[in-house]
PDB file of C-alpha atoms in Angstrom:
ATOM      1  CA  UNK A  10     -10.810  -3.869 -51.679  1.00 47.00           C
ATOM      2  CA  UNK A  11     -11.816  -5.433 -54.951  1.00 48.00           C
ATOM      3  CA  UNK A  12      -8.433  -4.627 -56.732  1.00 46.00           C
ATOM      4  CA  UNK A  13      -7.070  -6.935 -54.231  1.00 46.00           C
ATOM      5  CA  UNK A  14      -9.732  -9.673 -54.500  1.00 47.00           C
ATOM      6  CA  UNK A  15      -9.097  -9.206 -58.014  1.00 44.00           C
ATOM      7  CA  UNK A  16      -5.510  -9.894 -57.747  1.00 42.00           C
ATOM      8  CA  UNK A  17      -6.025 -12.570 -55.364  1.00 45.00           C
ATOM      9  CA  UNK A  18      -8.135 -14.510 -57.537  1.00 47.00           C
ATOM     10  CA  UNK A  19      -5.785 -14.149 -60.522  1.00 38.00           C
ATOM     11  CA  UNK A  20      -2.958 -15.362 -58.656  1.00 42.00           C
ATOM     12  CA  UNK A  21      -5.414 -18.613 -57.672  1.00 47.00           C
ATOM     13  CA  UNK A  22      -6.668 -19.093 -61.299  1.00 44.00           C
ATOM     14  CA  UNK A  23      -2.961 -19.174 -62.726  1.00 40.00           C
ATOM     15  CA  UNK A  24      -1.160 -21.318 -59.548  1.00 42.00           C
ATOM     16  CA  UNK A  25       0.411 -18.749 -57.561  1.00 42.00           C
ATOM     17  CA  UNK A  26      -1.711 -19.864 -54.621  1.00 46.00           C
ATOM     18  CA  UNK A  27      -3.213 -23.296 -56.070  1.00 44.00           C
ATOM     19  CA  UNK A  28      -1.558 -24.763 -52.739  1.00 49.00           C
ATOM     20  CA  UNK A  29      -3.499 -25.024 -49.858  1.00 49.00           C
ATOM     21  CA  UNK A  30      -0.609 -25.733 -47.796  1.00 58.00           C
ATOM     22  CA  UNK A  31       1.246 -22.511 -48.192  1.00 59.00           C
ATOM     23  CA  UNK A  32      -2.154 -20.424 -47.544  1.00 62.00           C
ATOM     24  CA  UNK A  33      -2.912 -22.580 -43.949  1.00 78.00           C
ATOM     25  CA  UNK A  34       0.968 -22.599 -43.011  1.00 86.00           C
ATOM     26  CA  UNK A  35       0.692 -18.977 -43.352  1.00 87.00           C
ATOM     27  CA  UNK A  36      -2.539 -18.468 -41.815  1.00 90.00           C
ATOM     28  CA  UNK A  37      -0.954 -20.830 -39.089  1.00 90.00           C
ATOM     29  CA  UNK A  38       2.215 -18.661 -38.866  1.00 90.00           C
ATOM     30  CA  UNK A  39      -0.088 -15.371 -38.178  1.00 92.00           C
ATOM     31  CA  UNK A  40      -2.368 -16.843 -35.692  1.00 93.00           C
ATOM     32  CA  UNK A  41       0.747 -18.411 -34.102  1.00 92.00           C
ATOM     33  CA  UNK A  42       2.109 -14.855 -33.551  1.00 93.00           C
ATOM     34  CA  UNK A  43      -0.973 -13.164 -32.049  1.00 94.00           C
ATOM     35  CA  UNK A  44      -1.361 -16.496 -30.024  1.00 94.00           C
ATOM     36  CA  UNK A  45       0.999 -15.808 -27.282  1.00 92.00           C
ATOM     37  CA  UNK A  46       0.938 -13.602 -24.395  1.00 94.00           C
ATOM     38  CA  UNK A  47       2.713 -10.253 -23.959  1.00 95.00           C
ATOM     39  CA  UNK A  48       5.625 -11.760 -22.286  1.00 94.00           C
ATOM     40  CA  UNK A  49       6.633 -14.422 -24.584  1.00 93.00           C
ATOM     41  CA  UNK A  50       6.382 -11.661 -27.287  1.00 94.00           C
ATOM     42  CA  UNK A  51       8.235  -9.331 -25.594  1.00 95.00           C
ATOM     43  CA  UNK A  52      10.970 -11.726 -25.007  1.00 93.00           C
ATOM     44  CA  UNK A  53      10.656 -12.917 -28.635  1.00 93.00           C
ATOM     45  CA  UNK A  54      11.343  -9.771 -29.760  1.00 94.00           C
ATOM     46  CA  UNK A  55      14.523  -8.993 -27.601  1.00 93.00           C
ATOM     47  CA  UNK A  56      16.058 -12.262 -28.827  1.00 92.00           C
ATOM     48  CA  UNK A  57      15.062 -11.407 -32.368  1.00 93.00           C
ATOM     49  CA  UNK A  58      16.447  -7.828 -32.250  1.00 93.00           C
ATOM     50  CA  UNK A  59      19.352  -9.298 -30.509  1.00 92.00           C
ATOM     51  CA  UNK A  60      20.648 -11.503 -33.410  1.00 93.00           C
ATOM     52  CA  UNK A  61      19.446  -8.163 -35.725  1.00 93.00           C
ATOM     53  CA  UNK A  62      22.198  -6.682 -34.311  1.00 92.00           C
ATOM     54  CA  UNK A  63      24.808  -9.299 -34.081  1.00 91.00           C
ATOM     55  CA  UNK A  64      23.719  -9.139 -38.089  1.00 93.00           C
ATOM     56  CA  UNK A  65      24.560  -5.369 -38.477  1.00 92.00           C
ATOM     57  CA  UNK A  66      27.639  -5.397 -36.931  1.00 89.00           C
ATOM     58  CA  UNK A  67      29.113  -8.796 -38.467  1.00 90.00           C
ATOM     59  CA  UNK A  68      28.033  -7.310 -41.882  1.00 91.00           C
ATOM     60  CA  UNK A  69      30.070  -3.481 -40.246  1.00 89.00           C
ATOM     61  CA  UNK A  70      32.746  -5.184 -39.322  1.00 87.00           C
ATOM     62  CA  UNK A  71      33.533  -7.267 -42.145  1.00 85.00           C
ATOM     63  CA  UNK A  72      36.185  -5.990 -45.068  1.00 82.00           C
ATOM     64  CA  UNK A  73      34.502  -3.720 -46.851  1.00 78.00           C
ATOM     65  CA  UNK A  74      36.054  -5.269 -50.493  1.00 83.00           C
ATOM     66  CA  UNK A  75      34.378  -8.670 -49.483  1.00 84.00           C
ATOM     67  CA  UNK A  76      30.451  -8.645 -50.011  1.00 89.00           C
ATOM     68  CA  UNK A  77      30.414 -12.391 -49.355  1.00 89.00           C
ATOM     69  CA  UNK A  78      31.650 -11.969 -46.438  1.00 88.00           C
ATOM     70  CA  UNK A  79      28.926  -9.131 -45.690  1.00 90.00           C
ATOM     71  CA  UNK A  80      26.098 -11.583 -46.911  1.00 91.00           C
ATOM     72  CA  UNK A  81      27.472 -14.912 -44.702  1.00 90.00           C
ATOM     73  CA  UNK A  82      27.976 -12.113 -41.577  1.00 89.00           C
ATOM     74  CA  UNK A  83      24.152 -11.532 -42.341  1.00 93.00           C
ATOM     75  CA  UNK A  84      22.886 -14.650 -43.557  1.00 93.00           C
ATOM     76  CA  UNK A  85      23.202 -16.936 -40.129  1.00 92.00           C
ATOM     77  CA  UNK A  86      22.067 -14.699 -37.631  1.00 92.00           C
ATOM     78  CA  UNK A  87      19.084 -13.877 -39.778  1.00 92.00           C
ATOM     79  CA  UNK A  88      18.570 -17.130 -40.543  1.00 92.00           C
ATOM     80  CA  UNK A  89      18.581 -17.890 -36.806  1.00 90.00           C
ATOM     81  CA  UNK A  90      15.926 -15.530 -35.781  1.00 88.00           C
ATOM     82  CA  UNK A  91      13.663 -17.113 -38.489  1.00 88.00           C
ATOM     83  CA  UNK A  92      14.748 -20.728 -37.868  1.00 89.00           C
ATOM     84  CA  UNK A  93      14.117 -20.141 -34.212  1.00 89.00           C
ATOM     85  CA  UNK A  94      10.476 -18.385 -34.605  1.00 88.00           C
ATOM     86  CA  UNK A  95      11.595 -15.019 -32.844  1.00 91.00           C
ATOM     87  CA  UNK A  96       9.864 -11.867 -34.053  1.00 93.00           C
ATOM     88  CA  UNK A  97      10.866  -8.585 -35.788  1.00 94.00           C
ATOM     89  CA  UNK A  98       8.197  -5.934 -35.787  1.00 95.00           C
ATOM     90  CA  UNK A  99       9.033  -5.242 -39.519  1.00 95.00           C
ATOM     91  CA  UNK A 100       8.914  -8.576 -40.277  1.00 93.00           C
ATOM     92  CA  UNK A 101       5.577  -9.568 -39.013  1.00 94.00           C
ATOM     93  CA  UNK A 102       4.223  -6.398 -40.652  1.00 95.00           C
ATOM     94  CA  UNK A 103       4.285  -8.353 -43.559  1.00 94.00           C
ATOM     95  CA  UNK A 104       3.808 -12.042 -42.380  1.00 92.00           C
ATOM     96  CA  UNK A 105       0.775 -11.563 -40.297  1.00 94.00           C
ATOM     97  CA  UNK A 106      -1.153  -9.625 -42.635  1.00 94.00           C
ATOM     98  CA  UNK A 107       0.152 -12.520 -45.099  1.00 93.00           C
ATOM     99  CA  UNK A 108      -1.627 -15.090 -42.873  1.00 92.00           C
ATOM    100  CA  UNK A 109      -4.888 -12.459 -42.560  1.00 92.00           C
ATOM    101  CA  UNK A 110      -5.269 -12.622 -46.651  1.00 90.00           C
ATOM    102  CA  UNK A 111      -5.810 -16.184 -46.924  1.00 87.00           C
ATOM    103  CA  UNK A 112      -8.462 -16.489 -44.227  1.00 85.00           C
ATOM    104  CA  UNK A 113      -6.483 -16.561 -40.551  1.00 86.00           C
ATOM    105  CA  UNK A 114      -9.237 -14.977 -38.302  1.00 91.00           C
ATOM    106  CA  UNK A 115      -7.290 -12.181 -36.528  1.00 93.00           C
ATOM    107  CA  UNK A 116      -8.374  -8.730 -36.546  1.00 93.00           C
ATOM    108  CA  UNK A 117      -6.140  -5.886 -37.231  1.00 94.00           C
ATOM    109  CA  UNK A 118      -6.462  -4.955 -33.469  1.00 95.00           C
ATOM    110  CA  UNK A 119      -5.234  -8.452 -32.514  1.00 94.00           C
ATOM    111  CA  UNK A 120      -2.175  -7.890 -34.761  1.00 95.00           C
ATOM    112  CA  UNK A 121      -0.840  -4.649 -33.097  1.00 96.00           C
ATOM    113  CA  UNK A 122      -1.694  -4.977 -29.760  1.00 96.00           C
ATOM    114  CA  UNK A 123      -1.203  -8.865 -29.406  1.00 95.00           C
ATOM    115  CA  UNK A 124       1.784  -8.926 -31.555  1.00 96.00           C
ATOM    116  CA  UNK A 125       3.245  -5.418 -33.295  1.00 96.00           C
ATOM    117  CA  UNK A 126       3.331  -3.578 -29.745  1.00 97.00           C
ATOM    118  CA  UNK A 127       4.956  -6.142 -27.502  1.00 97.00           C
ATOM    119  CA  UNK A 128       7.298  -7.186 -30.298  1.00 96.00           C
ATOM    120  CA  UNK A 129       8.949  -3.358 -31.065  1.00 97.00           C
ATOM    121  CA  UNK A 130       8.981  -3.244 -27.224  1.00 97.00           C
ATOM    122  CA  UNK A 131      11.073  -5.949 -27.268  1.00 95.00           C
ATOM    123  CA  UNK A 132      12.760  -4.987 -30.469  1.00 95.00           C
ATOM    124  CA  UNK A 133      13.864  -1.215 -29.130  1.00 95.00           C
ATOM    125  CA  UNK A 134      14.988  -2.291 -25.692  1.00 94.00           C
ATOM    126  CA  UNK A 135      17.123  -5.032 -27.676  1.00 93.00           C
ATOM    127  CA  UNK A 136      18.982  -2.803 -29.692  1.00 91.00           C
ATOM    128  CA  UNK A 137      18.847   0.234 -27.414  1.00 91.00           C
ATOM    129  CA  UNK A 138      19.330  -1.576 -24.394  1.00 91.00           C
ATOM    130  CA  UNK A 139      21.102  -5.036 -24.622  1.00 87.00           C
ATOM    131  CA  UNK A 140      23.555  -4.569 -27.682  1.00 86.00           C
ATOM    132  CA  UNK A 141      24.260  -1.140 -27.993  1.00 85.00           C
ATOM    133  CA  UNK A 142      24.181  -0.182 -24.231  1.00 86.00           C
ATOM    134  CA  UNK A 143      26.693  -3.805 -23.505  1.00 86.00           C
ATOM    135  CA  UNK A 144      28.912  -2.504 -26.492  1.00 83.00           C
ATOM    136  CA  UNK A 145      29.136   1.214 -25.075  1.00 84.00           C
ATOM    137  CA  UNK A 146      29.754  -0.596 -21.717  1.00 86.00           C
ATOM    138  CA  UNK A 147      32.580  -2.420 -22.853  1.00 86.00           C
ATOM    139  CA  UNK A 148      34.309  -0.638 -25.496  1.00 84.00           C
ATOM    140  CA  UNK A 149      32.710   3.133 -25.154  1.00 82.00           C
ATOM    141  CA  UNK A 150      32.194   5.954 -22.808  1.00 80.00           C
ATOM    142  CA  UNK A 151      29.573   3.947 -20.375  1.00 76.00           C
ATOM    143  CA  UNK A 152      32.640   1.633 -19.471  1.00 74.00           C
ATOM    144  CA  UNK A 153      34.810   4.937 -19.049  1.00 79.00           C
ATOM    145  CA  UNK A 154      36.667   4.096 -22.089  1.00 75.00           C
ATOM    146  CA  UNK A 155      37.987   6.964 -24.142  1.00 75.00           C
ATOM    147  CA  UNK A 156      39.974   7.332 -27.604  1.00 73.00           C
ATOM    148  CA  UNK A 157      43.688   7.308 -27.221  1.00 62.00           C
TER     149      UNK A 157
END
């Protein structure tokens, strides 16, 4: 795509990518996330989606005058999934293909079936499965629970 060598090359020439060590830490990042097997990604991806949620419904449940306490309700559980190196389909939509531009050698085949597939796996059952299915279990109609 030469509009996107062209842009590439423009961001080099005027220091938006003068560092090498941002271009291999992300090239390192992508081939770190089609390195592992199906499990780990799979499991990855629950834990990920898991603290997604826990995110969601701090940020639900918080007053809804206080956007500070929205963005803190956010902030550490997303911050935890990233500190922790989980994965979020979404997110490595645009982190792997980060890592690709600079020169990672993964193929685009690598990326969704080493990575993208296992990971929304993960990601669905997580949300589907683990947090909304325990929540309906213990405050909804799976536990039998009904509105007084």
């Amino acid at each position: 795509c030469p509009r996107a060598e062209t842009n590439f090359s423009l961001s080099r020439r005027f220091g938006a990518t003068s560092s090498m060590s941002a271009s291999s830490s992300s090239s390192a990042v992508a081939v770190e996330k089609t390195s592992v097997d199906f499990a780990s990604a799979f499991c990855r991806g629950i834990l990920c989606n898991w603290l997604v949620c826990m995110a969601v419904w701090m940020a639900t449940s918080a007053n809804d005058n206080d956007i500070a306490s929205k963005a803190i309700g956010v902030w550490f559980p997303i911050s935890g999934f990233a500190a922790m190196g989980f994965d979020h389909s979404v997110a490595n939509m645009f982190l792997i293909p980060f890592g690709m531009f600079p020169g990672a050698e993964i193929s685009i085949a690598d990326m969704i079936f080493k990575n993208i597939i296992p990971v929304t796996i993960g990601n669905i059952i997580a949300g589907a499965v683990v947090f909304g299915g325990s929540y309906s279990y213990l405050y909804g109609a799976l536990g039998g629970h009904t509105k007084d």
